[in-house]
Tab-separated table of N, CA and C in Angstrom:
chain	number	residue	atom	x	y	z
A	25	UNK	N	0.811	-1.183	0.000
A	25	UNK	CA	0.000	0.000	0.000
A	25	UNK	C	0.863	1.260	0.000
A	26	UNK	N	1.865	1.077	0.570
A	26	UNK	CA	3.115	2.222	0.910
A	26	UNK	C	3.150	3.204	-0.838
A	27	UNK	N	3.875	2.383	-1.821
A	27	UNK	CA	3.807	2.666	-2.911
A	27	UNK	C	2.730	3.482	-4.017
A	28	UNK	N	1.406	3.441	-3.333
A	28	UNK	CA	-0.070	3.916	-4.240
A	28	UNK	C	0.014	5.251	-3.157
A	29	UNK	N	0.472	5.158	-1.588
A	29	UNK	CA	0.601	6.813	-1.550
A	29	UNK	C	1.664	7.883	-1.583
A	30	UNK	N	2.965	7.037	-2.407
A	30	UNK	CA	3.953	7.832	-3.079
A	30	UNK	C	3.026	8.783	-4.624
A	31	UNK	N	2.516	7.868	-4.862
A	31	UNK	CA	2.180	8.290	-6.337
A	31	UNK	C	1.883	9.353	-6.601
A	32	UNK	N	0.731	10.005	-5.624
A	32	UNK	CA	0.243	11.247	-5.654
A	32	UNK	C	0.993	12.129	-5.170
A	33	UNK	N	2.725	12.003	-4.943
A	33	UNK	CA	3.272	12.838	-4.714
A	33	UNK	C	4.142	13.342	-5.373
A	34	UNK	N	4.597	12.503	-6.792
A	34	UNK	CA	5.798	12.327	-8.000
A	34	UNK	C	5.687	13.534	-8.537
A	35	UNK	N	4.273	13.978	-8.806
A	35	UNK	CA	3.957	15.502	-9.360
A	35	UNK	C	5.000	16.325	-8.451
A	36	UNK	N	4.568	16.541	-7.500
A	36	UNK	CA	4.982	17.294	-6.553
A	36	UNK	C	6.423	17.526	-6.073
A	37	UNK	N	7.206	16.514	-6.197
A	37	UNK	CA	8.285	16.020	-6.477
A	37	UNK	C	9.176	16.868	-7.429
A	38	UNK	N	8.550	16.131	-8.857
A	38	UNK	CA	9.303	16.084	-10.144
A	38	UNK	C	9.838	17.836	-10.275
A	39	UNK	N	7.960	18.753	-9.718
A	39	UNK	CA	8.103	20.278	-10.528
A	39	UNK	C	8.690	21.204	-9.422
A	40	UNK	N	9.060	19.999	-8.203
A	40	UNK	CA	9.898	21.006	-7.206
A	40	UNK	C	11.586	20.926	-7.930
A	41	UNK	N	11.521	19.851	-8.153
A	41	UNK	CA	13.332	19.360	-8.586
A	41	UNK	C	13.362	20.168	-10.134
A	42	UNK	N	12.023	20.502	-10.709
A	42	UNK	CA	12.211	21.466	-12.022
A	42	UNK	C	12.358	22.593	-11.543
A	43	UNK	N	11.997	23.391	-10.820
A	43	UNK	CA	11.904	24.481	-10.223
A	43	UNK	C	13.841	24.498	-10.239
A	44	UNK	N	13.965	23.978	-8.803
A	44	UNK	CA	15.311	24.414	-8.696
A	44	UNK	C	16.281	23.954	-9.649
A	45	UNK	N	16.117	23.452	-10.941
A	45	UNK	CA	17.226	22.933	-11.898
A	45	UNK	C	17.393	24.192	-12.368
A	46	UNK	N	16.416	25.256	-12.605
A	46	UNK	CA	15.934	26.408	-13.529
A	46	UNK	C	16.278	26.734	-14.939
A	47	UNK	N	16.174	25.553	-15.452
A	47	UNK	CA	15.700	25.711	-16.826
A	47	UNK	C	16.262	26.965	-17.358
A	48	UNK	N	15.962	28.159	-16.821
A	48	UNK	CA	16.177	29.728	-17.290
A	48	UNK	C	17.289	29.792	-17.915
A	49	UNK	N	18.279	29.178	-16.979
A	49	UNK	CA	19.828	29.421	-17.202
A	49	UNK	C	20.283	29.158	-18.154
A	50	UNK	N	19.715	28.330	-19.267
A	50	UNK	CA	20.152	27.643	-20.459
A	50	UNK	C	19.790	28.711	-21.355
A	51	UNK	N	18.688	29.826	-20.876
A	51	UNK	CA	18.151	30.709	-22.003
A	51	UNK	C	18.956	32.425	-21.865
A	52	UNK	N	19.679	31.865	-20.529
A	52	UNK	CA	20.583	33.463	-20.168
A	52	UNK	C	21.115	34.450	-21.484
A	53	UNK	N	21.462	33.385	-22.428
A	53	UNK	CA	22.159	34.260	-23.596
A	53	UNK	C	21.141	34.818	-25.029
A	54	UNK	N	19.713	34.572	-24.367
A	54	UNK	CA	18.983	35.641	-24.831
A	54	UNK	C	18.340	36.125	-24.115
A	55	UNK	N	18.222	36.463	-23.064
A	55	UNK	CA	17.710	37.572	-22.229
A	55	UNK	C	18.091	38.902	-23.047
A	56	UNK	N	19.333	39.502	-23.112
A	56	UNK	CA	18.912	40.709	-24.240
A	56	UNK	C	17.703	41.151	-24.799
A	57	UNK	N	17.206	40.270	-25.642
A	57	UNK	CA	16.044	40.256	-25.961
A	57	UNK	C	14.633	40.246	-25.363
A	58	UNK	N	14.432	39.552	-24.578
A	58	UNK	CA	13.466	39.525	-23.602
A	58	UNK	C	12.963	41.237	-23.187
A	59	UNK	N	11.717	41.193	-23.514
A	59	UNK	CA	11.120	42.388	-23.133
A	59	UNK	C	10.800	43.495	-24.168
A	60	UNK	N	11.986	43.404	-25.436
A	60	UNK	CA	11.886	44.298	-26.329
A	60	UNK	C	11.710	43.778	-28.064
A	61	UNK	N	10.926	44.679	-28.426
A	61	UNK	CA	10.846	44.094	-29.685
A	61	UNK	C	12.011	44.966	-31.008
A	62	UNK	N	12.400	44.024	-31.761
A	62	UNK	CA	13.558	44.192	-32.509
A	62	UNK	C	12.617	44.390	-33.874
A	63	UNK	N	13.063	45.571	-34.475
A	63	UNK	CA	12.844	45.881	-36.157
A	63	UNK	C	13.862	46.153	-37.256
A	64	UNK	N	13.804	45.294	-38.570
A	64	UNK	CA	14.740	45.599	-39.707
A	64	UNK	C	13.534	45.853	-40.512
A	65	UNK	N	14.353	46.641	-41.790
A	65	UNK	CA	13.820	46.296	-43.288
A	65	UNK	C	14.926	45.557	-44.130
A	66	UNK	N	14.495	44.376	-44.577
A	66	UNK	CA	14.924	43.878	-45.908
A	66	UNK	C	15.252	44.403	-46.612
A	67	UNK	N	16.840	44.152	-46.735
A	67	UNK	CA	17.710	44.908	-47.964
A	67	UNK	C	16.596	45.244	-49.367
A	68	UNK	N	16.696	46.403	-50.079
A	68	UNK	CA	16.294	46.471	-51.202
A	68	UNK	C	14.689	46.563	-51.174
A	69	UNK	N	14.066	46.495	-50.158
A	69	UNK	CA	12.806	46.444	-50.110
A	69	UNK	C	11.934	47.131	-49.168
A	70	UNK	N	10.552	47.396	-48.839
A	70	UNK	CA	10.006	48.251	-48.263
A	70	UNK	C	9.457	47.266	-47.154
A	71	UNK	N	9.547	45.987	-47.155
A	71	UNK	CA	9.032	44.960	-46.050
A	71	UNK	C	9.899	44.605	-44.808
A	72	UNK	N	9.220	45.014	-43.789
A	72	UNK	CA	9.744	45.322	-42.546
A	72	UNK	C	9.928	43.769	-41.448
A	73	UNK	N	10.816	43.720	-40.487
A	73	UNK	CA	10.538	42.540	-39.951
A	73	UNK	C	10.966	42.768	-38.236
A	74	UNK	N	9.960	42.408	-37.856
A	74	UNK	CA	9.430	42.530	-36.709
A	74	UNK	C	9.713	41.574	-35.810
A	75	UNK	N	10.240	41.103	-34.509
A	75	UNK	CA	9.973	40.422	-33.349
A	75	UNK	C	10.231	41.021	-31.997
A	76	UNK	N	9.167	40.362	-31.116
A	76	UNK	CA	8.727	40.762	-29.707
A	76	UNK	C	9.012	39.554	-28.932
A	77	UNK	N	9.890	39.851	-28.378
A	77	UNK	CA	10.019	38.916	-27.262
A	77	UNK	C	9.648	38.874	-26.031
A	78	UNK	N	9.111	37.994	-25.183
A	78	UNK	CA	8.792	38.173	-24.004
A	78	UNK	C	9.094	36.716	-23.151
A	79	UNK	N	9.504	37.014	-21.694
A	79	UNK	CA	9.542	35.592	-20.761
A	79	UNK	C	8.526	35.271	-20.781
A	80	UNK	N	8.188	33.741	-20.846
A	80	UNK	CA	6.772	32.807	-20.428
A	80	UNK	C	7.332	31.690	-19.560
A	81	UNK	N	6.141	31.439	-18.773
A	81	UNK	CA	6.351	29.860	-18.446
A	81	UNK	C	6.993	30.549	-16.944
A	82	UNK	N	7.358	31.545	-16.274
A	82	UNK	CA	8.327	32.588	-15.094
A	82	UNK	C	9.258	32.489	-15.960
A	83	UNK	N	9.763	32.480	-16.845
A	83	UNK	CA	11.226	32.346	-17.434
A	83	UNK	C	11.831	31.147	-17.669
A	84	UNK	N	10.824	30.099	-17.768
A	84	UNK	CA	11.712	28.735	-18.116
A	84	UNK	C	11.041	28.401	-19.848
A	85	UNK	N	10.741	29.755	-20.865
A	85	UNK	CA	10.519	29.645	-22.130
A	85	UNK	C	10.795	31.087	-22.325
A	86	UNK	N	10.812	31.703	-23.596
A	86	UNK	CA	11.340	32.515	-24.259
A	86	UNK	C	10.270	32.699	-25.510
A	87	UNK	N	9.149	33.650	-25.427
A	87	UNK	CA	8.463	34.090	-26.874
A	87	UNK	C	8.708	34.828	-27.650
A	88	UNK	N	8.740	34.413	-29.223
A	88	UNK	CA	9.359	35.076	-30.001
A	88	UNK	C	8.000	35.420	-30.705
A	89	UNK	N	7.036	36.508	-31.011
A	89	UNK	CA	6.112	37.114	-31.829
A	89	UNK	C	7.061	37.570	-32.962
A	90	UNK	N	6.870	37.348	-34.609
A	90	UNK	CA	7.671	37.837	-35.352
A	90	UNK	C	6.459	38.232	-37.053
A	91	UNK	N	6.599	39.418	-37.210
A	91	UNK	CA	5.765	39.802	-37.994
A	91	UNK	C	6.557	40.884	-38.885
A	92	UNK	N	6.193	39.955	-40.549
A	92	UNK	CA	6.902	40.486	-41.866
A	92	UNK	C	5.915	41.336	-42.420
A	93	UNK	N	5.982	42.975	-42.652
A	93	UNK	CA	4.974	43.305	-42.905
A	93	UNK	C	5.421	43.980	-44.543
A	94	UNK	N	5.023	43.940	-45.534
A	94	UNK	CA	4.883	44.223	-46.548
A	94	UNK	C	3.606	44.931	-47.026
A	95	UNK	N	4.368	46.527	-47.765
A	95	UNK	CA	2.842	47.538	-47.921
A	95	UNK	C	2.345	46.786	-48.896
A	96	UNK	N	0.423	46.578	-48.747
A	96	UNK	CA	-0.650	46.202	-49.487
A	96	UNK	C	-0.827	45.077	-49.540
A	97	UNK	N	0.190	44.049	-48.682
A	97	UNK	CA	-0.174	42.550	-48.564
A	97	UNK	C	-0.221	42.259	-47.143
A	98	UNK	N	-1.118	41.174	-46.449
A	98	UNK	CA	-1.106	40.933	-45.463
A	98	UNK	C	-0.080	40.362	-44.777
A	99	UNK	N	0.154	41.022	-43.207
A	99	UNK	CA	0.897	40.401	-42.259
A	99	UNK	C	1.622	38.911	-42.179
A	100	UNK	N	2.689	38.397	-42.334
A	100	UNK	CA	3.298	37.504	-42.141
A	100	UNK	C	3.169	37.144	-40.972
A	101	UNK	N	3.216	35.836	-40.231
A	101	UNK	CA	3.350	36.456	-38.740
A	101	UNK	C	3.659	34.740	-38.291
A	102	UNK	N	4.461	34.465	-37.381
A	102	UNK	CA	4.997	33.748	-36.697
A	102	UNK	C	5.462	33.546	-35.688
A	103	UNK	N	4.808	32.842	-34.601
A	103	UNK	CA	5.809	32.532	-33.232
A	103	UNK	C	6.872	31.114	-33.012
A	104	UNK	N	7.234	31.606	-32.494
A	104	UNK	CA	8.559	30.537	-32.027
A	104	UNK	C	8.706	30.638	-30.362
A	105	UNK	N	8.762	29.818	-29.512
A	105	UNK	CA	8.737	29.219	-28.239
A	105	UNK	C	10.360	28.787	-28.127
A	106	UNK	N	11.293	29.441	-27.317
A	106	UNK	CA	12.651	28.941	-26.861
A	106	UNK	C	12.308	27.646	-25.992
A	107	UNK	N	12.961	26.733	-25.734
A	107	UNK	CA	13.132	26.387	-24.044
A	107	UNK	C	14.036	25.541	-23.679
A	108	UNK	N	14.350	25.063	-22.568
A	108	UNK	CA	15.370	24.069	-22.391
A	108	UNK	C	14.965	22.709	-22.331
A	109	UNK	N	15.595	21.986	-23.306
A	109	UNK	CA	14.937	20.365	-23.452
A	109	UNK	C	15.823	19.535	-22.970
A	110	UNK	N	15.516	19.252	-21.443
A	110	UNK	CA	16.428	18.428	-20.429
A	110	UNK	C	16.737	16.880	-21.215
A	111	UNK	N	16.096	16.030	-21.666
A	111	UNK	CA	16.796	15.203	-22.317
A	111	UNK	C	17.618	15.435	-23.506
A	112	UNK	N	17.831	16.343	-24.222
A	112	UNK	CA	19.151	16.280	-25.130
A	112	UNK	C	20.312	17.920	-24.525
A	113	UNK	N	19.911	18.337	-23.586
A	113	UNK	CA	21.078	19.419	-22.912
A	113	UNK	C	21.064	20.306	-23.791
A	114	UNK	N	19.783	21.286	-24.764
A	114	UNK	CA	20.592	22.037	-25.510
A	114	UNK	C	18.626	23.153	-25.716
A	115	UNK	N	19.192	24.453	-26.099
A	115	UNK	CA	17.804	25.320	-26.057
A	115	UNK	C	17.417	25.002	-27.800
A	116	UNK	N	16.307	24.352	-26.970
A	116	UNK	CA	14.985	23.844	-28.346
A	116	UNK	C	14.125	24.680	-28.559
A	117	UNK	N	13.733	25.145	-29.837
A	117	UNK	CA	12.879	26.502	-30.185
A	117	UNK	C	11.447	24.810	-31.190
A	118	UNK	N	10.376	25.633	-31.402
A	118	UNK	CA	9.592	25.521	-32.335
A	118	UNK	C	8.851	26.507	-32.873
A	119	UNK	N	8.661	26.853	-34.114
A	119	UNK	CA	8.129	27.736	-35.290
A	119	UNK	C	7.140	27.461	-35.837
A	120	UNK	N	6.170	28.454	-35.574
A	120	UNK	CA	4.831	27.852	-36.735
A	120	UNK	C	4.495	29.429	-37.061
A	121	UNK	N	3.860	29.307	-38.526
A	121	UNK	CA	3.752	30.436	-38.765
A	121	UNK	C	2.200	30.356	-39.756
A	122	UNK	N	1.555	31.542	-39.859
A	122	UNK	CA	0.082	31.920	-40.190
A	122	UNK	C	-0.269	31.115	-41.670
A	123	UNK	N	1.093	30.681	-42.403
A	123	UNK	CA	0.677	30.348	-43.477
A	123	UNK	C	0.493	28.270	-43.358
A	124	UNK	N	1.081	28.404	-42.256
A	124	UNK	CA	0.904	26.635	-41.971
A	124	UNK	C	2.038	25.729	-41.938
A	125	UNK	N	3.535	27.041	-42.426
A	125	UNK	CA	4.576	26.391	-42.219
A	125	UNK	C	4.678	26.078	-40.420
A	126	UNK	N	6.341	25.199	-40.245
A	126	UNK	CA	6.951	25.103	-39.380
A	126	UNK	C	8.155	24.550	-39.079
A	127	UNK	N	8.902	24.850	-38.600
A	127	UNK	CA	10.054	24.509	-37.688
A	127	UNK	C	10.498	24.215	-36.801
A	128	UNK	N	11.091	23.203	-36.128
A	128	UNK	CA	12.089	22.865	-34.698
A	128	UNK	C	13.633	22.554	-34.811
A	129	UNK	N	14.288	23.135	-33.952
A	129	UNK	CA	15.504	23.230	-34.139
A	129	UNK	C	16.448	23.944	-32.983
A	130	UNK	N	17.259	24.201	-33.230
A	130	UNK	CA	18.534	24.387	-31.613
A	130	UNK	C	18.961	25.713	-31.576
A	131	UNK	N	19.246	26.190	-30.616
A	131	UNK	CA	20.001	27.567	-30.327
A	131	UNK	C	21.431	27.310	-29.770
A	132	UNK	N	22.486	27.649	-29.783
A	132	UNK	CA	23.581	27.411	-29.519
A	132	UNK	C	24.544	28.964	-29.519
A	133	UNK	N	24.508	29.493	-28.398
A	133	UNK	CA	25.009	30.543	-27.763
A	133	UNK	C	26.834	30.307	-28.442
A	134	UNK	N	26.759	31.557	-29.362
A	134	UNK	CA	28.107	32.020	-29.497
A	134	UNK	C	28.862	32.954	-28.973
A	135	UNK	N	30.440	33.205	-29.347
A	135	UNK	CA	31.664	33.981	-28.667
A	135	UNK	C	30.271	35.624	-29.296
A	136	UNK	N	30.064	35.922	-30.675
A	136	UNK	CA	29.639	36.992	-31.073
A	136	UNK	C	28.020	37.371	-30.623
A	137	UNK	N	27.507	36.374	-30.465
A	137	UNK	CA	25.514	36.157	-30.976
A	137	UNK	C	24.866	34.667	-30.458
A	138	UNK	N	24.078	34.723	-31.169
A	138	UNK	CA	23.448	32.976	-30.986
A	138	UNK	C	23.809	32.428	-32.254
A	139	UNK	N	23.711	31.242	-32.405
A	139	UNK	CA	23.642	30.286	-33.808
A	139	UNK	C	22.498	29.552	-33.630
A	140	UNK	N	21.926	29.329	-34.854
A	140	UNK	CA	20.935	28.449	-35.216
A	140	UNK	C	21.317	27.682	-36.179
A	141	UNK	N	21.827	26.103	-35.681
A	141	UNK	CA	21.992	25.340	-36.786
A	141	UNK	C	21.154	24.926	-37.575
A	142	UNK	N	21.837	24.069	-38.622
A	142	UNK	CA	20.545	23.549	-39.614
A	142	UNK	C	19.434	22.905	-39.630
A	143	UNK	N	18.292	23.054	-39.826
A	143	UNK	CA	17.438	22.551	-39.451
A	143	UNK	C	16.324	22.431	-40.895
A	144	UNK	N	15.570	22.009	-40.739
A	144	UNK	CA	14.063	22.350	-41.813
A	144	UNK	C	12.963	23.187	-41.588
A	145	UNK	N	12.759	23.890	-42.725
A	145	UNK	CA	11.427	24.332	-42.622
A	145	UNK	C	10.211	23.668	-43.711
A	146	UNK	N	9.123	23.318	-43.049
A	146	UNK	CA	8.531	22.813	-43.758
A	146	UNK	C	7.051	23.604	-43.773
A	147	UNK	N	6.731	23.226	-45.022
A	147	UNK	CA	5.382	24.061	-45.454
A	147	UNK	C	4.728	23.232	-46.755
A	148	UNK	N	3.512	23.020	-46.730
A	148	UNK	CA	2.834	22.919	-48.267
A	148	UNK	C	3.608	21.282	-48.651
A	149	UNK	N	4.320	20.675	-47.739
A	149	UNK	CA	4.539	19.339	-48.243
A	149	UNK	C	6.090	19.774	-48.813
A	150	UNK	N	6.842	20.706	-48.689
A	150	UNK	CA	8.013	20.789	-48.887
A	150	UNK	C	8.914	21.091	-47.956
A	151	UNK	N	10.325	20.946	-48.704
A	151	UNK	CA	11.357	20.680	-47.159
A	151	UNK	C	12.215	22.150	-47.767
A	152	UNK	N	12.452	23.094	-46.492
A	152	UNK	CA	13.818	23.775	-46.879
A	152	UNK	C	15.031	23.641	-45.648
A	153	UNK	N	15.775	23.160	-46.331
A	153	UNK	CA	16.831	23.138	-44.792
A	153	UNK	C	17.251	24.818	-44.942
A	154	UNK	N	17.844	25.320	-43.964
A	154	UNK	CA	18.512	26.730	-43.281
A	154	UNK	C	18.929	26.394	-42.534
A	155	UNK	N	19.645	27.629	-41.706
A	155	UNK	CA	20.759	28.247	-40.905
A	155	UNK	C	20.795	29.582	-40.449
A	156	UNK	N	21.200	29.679	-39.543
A	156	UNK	CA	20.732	31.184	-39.145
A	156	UNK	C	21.519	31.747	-38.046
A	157	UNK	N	22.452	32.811	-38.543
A	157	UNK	CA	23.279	33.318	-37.100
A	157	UNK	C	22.599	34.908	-36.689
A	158	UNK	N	22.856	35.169	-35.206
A	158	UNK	CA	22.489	36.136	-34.946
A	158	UNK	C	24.105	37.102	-34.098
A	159	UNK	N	24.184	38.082	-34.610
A	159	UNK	CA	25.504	38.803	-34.189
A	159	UNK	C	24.753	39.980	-33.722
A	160	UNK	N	25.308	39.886	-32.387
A	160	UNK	CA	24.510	40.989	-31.437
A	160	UNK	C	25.952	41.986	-31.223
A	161	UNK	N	24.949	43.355	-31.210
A	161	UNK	CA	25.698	44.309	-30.965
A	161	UNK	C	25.385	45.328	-29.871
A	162	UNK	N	25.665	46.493	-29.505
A	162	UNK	CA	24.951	47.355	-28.240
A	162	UNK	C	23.019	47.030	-28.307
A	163	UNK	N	22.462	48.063	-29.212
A	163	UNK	CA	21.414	47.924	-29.331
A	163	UNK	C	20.106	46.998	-30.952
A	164	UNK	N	21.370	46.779	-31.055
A	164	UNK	CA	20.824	45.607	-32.501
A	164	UNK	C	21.420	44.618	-32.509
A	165	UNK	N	20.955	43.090	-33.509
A	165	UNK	CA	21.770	42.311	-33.843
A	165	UNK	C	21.412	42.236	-35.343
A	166	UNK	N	22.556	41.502	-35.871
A	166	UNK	CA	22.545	41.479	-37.690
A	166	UNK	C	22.069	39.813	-37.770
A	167	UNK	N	20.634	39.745	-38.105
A	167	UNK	CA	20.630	38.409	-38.499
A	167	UNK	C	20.744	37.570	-40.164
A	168	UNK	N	21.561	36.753	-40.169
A	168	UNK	CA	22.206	36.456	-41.582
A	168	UNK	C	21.786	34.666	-41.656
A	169	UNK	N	21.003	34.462	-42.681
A	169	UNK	CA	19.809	33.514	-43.035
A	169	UNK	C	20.842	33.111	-44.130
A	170	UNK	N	21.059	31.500	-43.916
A	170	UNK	CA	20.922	30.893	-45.487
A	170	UNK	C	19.974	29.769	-45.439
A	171	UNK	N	20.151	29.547	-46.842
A	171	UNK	CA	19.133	28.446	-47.159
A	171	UNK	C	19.758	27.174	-48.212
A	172	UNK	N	19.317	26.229	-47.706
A	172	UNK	CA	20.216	25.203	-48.828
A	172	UNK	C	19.937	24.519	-50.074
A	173	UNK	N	19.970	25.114	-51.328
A	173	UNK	CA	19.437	25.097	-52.943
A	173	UNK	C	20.392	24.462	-53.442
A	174	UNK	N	20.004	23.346	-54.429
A	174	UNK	CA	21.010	23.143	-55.187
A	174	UNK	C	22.332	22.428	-55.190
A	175	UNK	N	22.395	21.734	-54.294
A	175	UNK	CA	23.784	21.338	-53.202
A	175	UNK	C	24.495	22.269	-52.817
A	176	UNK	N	23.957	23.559	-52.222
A	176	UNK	CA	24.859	24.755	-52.284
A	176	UNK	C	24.156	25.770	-50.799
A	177	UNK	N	24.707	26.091	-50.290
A	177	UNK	CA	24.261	26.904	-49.091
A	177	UNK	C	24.163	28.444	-49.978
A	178	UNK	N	23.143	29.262	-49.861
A	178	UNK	CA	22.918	30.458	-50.328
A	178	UNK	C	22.261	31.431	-49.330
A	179	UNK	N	22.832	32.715	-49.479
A	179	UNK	CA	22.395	33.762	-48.722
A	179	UNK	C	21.159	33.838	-48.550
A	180	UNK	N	20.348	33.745	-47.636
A	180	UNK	CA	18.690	34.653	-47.777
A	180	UNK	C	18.438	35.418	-47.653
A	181	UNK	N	18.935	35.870	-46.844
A	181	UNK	CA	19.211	37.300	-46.513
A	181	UNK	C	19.739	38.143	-45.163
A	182	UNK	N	20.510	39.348	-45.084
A	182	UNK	CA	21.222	39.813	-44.063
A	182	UNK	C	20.702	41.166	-43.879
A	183	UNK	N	20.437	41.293	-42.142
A	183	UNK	CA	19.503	42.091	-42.234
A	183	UNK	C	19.702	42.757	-40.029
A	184	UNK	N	19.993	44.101	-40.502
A	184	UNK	CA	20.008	44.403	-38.956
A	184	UNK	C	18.465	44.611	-37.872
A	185	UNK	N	18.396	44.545	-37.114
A	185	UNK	CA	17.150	44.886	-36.404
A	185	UNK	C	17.726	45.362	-35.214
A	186	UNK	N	17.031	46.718	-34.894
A	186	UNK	CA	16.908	46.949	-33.539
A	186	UNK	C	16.363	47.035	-32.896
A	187	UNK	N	16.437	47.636	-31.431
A	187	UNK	CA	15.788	47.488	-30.760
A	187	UNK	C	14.710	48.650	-30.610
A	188	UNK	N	13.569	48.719	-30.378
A	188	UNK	CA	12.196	49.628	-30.325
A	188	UNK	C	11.996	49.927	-29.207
């Protein structure tokens, strides 16, 4: 009988020992971000790109609101969720965005920025692998997108945003 009144306590347990692991710490190297929302325009073009970040979860996730706005066409718009994924040791994001694409994939805190290794985006039944670094500076970072065409890694585009 001992055992059936552990059970109702494993909850209780598990989200005290989550509590003090704090999760947060894995997301320290974007706190920068947290709280403020970052704006570029796309080289060569009048379409603007937008993200708002905010802590969720007390700080054991990271929201990314991100909205491409282009004059006379509707809002782009996409969130992405940071967090720390205790079985593989490393900050796991997922991406979904208004048109039905999505993404999951890793953050990996660099000497300059963050890195985002390669990963897929998928949409409409197709695959695009990318890459994505972010080089942070006082009040902006330069984020620089490729995409992989062709057997060939290609620019998508490079693009500063600051902070609002």
């Amino acid at each position: 009988m001992r055992p059936l009144l552990t059970l109702p306590l494993l909850p209780l347990l598990l989200s005290s020992i989550a509590v003090q692991a704090a999760p947060a710490e894995a997301l320290k190297p974007m706190a920068f971000l947290a709280g403020h929302c970052w704006k570029g325009e796309f080289p060569g073009s009048k379409q603007t790109d937008e993200h708002c970040f905010q802590w969720a979860q007390d700080g054991h996730s990271l929201r990314d609101v991100h909205t491409v706005r282009t004059p006379g066409k509707p809002d782009y718009v996409g969130e992405t969720i940071y967090y720390y994924d205790w079985s593989a040791k490393v900050v796991s994001y997922l991406y979904v965005e208004n048109s039905g694409g999505y993404s999951r994939g890793t953050m990996k805190p660099a000497t300059d920025g963050l890195e985002f290794p390669e990963t897929n985006y998928i949409a409409n039944g197709l695959t695009l692998p990318y890459r994505v670094k972010w080089t942070v500076s006082t009040d902006s970072y330069e984020a620089f997108s490729e995409m992989y065409v062709k057997d060939k890694w290609v620019t998508q585009f490079k693009m500063t945003l600051k902070k609002q």
